[in-house]
PDB file of C-alpha atoms in Angstrom:
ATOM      1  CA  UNK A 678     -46.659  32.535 -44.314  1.00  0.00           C
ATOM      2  CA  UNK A 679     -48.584  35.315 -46.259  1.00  0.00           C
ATOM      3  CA  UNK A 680     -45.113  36.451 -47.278  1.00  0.00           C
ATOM      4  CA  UNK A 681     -44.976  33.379 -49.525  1.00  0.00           C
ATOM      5  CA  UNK A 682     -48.803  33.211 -51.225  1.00  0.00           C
ATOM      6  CA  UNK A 683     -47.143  35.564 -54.175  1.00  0.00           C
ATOM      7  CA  UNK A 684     -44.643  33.253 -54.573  1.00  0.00           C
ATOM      8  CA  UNK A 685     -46.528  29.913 -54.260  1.00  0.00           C
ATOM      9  CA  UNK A 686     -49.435  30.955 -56.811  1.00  0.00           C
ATOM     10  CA  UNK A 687     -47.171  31.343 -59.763  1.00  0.00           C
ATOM     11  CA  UNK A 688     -46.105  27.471 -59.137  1.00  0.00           C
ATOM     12  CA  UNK A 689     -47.874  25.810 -61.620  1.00  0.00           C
ATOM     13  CA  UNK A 690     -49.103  22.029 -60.546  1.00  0.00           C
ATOM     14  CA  UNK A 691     -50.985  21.943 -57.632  1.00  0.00           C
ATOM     15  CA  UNK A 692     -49.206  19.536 -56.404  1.00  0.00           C
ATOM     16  CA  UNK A 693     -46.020  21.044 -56.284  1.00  0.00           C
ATOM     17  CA  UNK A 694     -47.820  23.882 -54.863  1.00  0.00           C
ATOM     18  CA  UNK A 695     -48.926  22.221 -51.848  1.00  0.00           C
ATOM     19  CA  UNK A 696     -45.286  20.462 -51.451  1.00  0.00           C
ATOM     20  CA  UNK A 697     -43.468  23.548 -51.138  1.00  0.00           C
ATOM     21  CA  UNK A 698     -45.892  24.803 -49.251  1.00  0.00           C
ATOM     22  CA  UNK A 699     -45.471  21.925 -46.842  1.00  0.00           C
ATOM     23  CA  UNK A 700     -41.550  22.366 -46.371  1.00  0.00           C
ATOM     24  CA  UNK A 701     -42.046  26.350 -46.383  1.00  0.00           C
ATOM     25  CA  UNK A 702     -44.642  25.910 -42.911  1.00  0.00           C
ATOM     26  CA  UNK A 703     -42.541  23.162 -41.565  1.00  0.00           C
ATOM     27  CA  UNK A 704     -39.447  25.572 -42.051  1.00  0.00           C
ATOM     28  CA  UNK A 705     -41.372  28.411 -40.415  1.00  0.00           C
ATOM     29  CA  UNK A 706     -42.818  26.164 -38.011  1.00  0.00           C
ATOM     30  CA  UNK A 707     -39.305  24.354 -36.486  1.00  0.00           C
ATOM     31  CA  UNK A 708     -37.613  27.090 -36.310  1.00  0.00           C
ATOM     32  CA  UNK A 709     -40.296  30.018 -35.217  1.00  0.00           C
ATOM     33  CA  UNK A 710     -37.002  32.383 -34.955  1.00  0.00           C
ATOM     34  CA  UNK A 711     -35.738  32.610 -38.745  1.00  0.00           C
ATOM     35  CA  UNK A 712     -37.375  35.515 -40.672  1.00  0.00           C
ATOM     36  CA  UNK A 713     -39.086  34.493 -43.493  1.00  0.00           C
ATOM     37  CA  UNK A 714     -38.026  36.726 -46.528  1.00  0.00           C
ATOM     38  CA  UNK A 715     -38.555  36.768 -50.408  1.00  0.00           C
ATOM     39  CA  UNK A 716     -35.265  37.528 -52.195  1.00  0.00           C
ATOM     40  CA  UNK A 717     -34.294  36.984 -55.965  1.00  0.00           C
ATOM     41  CA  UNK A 718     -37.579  35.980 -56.272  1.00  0.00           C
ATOM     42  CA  UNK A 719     -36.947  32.866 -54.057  1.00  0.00           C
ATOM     43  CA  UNK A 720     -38.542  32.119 -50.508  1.00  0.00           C
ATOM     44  CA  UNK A 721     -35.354  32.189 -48.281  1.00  0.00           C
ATOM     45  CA  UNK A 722     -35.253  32.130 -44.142  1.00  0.00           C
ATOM     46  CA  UNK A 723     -32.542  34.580 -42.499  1.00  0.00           C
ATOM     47  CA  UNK A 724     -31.026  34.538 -38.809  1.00  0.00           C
ATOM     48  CA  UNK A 725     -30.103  38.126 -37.462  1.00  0.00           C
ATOM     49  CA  UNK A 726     -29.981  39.128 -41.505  1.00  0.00           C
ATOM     50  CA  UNK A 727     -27.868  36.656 -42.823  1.00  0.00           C
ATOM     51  CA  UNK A 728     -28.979  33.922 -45.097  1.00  0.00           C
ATOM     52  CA  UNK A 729     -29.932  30.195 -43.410  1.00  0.00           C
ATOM     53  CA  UNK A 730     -31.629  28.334 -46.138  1.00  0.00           C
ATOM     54  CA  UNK A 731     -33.353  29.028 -49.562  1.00  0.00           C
ATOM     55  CA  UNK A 732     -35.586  27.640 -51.916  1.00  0.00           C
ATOM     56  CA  UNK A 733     -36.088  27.431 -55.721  1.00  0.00           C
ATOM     57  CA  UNK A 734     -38.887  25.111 -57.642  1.00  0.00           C
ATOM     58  CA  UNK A 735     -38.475  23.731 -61.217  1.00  0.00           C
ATOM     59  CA  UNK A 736     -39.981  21.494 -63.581  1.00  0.00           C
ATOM     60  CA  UNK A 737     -38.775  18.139 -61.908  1.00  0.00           C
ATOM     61  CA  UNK A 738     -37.784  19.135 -58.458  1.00  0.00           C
ATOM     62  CA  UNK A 739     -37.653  22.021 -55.752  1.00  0.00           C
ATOM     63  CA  UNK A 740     -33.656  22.667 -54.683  1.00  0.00           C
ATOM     64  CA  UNK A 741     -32.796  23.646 -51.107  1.00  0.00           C
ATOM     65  CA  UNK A 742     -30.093  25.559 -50.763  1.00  0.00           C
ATOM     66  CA  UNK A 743     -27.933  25.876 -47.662  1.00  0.00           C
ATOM     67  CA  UNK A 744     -24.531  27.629 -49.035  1.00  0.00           C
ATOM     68  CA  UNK A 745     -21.420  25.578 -50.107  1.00  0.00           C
ATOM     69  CA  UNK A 746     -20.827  25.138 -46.256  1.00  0.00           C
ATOM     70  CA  UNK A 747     -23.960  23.445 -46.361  1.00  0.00           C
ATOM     71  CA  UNK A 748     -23.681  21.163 -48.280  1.00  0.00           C
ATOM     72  CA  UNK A 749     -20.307  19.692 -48.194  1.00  0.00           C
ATOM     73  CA  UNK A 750     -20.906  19.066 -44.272  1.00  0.00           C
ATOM     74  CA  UNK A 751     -23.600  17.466 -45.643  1.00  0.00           C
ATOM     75  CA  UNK A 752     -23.248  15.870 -48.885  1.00  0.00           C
ATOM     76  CA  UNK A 753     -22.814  12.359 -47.892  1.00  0.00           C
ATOM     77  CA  UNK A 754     -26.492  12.553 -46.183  1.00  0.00           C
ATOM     78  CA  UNK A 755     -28.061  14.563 -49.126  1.00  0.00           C
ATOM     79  CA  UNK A 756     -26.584  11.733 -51.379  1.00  0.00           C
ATOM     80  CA  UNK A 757     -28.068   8.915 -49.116  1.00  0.00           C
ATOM     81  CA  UNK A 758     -31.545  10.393 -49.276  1.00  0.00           C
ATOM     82  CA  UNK A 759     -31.189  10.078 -52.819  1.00  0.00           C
ATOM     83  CA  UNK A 760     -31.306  13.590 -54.069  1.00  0.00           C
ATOM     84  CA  UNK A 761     -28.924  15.145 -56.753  1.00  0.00           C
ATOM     85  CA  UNK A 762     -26.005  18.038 -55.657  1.00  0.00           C
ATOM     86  CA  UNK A 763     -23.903  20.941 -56.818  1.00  0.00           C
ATOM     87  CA  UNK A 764     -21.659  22.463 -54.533  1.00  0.00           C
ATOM     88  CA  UNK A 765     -24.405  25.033 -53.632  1.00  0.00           C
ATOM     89  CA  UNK A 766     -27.618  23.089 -53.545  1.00  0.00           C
ATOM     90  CA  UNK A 767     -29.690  19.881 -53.457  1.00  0.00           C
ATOM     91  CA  UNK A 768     -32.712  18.719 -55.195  1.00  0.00           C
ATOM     92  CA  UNK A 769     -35.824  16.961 -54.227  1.00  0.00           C
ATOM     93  CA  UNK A 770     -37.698  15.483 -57.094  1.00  0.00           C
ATOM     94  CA  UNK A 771     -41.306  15.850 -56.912  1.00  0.00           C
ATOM     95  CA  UNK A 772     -42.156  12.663 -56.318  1.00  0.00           C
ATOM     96  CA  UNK A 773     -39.331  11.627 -53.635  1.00  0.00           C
ATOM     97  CA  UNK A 774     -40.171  12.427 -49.551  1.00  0.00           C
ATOM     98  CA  UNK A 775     -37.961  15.021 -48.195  1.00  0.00           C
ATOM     99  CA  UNK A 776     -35.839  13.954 -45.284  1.00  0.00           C
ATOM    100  CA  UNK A 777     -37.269  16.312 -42.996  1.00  0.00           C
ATOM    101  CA  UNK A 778     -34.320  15.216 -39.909  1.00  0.00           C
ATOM    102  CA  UNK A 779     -31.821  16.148 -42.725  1.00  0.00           C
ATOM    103  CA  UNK A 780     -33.051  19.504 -43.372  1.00  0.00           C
ATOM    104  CA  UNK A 781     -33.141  20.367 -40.001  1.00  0.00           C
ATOM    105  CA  UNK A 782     -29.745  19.382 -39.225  1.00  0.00           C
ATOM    106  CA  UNK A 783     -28.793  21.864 -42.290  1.00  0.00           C
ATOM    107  CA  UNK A 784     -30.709  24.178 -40.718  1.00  0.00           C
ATOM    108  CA  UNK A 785     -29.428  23.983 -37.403  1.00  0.00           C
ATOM    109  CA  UNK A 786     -25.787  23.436 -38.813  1.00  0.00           C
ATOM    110  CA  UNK A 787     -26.384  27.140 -40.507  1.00  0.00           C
ATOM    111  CA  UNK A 788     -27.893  28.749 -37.283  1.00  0.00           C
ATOM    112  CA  UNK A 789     -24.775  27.993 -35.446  1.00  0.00           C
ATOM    113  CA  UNK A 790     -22.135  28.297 -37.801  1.00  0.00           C
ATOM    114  CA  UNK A 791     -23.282  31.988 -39.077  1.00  0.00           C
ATOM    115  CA  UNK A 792     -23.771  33.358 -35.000  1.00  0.00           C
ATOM    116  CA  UNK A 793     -21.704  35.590 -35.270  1.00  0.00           C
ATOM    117  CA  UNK A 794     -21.507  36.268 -39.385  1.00  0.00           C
ATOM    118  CA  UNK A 795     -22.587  39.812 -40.228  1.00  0.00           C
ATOM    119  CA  UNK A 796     -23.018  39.666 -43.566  1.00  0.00           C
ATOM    120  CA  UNK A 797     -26.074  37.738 -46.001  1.00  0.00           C
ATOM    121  CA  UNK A 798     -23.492  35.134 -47.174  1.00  0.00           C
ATOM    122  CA  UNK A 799     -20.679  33.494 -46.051  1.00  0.00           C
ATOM    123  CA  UNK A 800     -17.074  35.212 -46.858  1.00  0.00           C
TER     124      UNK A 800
END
């Protein structure tokens, strides 16, 4: 998780800090196969090259973003946990628990939808 320190020490509460840092290790930790990459100066995790999931922090909330695919399979989940959409991402307000059985269903969702995908993003 060195790859992320960089990243991580330019978030500016603490608290936040260690929350992303949390979901980041969790990430890394479920799914010990994704490579762990900073792009657009965003943590992201990639399968065989091509993107999975990525992360982006703000004032009120971190946003996960698994693609458009991503989130319309799952939109009516991301909505009952309570966060906010767009078409391309969620967000988790600071203060609200992430659904951790959510994100790995994204995340799994991703894995086997992009298997055979050769490029970083969906066409």
């Amino acid at each position: 998780m060195e790859l992320f320190e960089e990243y991580l020490a330019k978030i500016e509460y603490e608290t936040h800090r260690s929350r992303m840092r949390e979901v980041l290790v969790w990430v890394n930790d479920t799914f010990p196969t994704l490579a762990p990459k900073i792009a657009w100066n965003q943590p992201m995790f990639t399968d065989h090259r091509t993107f999975i999931i990525g992360f982006s922090v703000a004032k009120g909330h971190f946003a996960i973003s698994p693609e458009a695919q991503g989130i319309a399979a799952f939109s009516d989940d991301i909505a009952k946990s309570g966060y906010s959409q767009t078409s391309n991402l969620f967000r988790i307000k600071w203060d609200q628990p992430v659904n951790f059985n959510l994100l790995e269903r994204i995340i799994r969702y991703n894995i086997e939808d992009k298997k055979g995908c050769t490029t970083f993003w969906r066409k």
